mmCIF file of C-alpha atoms in Angstrom:
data_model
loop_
_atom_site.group_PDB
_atom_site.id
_atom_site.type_symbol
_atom_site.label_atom_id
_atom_site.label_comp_id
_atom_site.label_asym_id
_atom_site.label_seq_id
_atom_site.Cartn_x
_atom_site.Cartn_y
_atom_site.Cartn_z
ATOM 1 C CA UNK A 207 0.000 0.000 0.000
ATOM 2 C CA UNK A 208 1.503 3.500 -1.084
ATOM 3 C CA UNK A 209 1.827 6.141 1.666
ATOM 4 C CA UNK A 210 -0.017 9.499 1.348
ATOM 5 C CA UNK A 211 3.532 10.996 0.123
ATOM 6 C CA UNK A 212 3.768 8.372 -2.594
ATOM 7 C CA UNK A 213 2.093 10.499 -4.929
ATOM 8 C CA UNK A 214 4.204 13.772 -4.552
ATOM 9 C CA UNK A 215 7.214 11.846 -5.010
ATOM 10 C CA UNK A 216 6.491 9.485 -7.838
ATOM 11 C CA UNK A 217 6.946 12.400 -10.373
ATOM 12 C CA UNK A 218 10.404 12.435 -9.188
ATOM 13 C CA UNK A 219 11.224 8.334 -9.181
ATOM 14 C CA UNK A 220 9.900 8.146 -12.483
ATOM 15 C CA UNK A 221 12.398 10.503 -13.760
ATOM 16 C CA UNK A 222 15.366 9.030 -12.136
ATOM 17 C CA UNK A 223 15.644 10.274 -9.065
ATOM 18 C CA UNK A 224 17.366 8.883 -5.768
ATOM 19 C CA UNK A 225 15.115 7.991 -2.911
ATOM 20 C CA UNK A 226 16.396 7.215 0.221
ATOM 21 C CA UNK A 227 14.042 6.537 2.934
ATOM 22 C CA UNK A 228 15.398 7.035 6.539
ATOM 23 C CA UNK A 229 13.555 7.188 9.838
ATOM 24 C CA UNK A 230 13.358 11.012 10.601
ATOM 25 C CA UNK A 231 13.338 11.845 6.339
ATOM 26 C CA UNK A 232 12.770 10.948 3.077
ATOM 27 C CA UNK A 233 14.901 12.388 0.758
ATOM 28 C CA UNK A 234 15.014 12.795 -3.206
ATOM 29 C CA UNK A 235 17.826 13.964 -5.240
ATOM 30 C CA UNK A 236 18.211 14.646 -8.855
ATOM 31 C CA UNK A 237 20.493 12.380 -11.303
ATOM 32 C CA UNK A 238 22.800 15.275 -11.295
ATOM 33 C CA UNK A 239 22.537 16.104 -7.867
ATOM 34 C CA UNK A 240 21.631 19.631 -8.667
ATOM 35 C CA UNK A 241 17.988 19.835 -7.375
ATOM 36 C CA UNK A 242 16.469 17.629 -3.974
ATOM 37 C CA UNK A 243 13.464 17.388 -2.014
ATOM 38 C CA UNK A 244 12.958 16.425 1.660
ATOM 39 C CA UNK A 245 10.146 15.278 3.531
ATOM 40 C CA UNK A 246 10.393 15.545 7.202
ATOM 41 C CA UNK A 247 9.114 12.445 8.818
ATOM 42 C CA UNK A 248 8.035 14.690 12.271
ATOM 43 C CA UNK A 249 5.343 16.700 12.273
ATOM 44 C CA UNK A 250 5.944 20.280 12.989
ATOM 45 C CA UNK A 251 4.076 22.538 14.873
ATOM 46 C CA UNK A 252 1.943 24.750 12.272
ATOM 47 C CA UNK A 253 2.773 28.305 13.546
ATOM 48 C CA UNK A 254 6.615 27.158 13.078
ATOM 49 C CA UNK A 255 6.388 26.066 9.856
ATOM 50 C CA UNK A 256 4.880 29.872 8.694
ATOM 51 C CA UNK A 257 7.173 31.625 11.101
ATOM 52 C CA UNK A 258 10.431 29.735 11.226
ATOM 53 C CA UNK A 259 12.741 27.775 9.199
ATOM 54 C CA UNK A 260 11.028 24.660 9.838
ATOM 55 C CA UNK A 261 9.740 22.819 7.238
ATOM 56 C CA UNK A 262 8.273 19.828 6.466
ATOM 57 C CA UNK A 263 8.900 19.703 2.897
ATOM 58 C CA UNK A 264 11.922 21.519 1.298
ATOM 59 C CA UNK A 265 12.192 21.560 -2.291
ATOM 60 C CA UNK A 266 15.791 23.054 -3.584
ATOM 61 C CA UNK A 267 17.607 23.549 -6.731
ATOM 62 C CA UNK A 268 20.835 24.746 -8.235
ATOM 63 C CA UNK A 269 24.450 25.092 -7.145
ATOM 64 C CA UNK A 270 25.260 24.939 -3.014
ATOM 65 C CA UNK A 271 25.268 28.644 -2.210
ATOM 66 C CA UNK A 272 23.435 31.824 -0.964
ATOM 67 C CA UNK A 273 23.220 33.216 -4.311
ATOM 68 C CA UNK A 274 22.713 30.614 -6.752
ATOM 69 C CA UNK A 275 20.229 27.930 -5.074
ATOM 70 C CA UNK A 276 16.035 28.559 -4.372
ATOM 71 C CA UNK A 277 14.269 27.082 -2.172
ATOM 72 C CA UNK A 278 10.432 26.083 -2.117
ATOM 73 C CA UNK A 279 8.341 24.817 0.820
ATOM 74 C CA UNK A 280 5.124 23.519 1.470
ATOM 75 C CA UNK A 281 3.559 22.995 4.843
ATOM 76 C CA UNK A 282 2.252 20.112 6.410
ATOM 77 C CA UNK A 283 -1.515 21.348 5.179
ATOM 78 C CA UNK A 284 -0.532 21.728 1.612
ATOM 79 C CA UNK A 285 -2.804 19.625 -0.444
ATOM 80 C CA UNK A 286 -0.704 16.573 -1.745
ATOM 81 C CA UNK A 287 -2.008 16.725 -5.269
ATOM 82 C CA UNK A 288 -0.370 20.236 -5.517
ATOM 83 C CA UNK A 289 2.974 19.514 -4.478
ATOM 84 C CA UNK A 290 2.333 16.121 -6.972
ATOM 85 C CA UNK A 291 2.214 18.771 -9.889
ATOM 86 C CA UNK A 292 5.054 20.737 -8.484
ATOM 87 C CA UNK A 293 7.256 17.809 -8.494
ATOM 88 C CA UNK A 294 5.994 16.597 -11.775
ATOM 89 C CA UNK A 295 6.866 20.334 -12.989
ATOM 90 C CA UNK A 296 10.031 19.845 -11.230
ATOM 91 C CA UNK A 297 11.061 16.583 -13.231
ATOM 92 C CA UNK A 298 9.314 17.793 -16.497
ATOM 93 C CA UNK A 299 12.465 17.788 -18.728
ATOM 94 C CA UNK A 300 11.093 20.721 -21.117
ATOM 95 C CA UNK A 301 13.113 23.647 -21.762
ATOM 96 C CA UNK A 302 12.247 26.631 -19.159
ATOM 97 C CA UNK A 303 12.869 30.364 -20.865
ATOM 98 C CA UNK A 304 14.981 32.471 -18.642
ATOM 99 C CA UNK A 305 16.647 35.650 -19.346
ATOM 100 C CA UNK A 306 20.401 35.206 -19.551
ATOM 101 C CA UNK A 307 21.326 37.164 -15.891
ATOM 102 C CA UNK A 308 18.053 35.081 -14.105
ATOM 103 C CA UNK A 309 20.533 32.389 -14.581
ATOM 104 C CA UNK A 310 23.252 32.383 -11.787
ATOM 105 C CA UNK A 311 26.989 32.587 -12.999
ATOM 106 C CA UNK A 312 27.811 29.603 -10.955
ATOM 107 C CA UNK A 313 24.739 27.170 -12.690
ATOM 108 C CA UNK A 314 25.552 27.996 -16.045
ATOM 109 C CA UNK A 315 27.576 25.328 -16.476
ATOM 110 C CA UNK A 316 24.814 22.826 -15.598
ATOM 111 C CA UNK A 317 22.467 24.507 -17.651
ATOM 112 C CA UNK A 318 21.379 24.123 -21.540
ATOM 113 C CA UNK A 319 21.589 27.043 -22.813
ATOM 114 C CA UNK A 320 19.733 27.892 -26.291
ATOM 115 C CA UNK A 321 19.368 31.378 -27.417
ATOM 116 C CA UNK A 322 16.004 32.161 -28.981
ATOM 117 C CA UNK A 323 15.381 34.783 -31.428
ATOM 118 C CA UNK A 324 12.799 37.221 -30.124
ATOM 119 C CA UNK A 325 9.020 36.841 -31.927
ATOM 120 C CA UNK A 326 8.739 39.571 -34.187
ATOM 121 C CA UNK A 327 5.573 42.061 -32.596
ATOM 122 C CA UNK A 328 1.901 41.268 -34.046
ATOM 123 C CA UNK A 329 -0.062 44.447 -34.404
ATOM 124 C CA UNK A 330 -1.424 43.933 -30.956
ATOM 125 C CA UNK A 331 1.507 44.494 -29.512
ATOM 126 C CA UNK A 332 2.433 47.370 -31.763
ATOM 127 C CA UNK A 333 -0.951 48.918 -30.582
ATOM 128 C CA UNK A 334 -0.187 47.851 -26.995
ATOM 129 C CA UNK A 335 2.908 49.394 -26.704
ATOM 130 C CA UNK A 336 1.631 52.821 -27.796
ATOM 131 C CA UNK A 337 -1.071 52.805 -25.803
ATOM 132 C CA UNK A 338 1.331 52.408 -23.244
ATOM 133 C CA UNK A 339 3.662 55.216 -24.646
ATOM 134 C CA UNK A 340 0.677 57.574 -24.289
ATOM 135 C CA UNK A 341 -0.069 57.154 -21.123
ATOM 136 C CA UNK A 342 2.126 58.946 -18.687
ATOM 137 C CA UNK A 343 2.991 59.324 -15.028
ATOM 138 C CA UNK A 344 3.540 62.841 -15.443
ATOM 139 C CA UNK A 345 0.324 64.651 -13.807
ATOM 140 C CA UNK A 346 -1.556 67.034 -16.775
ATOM 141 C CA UNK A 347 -3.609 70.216 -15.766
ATOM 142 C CA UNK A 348 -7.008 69.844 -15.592
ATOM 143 C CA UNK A 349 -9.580 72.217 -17.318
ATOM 144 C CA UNK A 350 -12.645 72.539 -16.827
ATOM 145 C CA UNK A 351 -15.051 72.846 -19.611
ATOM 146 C CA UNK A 352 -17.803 75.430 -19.956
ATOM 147 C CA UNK A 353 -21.410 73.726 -18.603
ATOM 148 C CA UNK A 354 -24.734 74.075 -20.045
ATOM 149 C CA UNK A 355 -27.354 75.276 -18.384
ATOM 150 C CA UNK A 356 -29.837 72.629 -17.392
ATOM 151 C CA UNK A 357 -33.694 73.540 -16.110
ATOM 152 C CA UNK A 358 -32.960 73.784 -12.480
ATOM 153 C CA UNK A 359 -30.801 77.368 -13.559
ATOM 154 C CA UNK A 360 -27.693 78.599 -14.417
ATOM 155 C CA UNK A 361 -24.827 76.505 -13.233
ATOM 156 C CA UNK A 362 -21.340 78.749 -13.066
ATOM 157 C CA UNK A 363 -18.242 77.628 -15.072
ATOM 158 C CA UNK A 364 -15.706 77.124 -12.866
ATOM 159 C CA UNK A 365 -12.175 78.908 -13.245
ATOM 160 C CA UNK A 366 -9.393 76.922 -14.967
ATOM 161 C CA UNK A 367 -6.803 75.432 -11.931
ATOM 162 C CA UNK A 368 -3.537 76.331 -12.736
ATOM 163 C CA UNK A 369 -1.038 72.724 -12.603
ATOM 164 C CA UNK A 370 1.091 72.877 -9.182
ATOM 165 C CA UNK A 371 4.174 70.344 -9.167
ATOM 166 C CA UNK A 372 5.075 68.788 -5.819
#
């Protein structure tokens, strides 16, 4: 009979990663040792888990360092199915697109690079990107328009506001 965490971690087996199943942990690590996940065994209390650096799963990636590894966790009420399609994300072997500096120095090495040439702009986004040229975050004077007069009398016009900058 599969355990409840079966499920989560099956995306990763499937793909070829090492499980190791201890008493306190289960742990799975990536054929090239540069991504793991562990699930902690003990059950943490719940107000640690959002407050503290205990966890009771850790997902990681990338190179050993500060700068060049990420981190993901999921509490002990996180829906299994969800971390399922995390890990199956994790262990999907299609190409992410990143932007050359999202890319740590340190993991380029381990990564496949392939440079894509930019989509040339459909008229949507030559429309879109005028619109946005238009708009700006400078403030404009407002001006009041002359009013009509409607049947309840006369209304006055009021006097143009001349534009203030902060």
């Amino acid at each position: 009979m599969d355990h409840p965490i079966d499920e989560a971690l099956r995306p990763l087996t499937r793909a070829g990663w090492q499980r190791t199943d201890a008493w306190a942990a289960t742990t799975c690590t990536a054929p090239d040792q540069l991504a793991g996940l562990t699930y902690s065994r003990r059950l943490p209390d719940s107000q640690a888990e959002l407050h503290s650096d205990t966890h009771r799963w850790l997902l990681w990636g990338g190179q050993d360092g500060y700068h060049s590894r990420w981190y993901a966790t999921f509490t002990s009420h996180t829906p299994i199915h969800l971390i399922a399609a995390t890990t199956a994300r994790l262990a999907d072997p299609t190409p992410v697109l990143r932007y050359a500096p999202e890319v740590p120095s340190r993991n380029r090495g381990a990564a496949h690079i392939t440079p894509v040439t930019p989509p040339v702009p459909t008229p949507l986004d030559v429309r879109r990107a005028a619109a946005a040229r238009a708009r700006t975050t400078i403030p404009r004077a407002v001006v009041r328009t002359p009013t009509v007069a409607t049947a309840s009398g006369p209304s006055a016009v009021l006097p143009a506001r001349a534009f203030r900058r902060r």
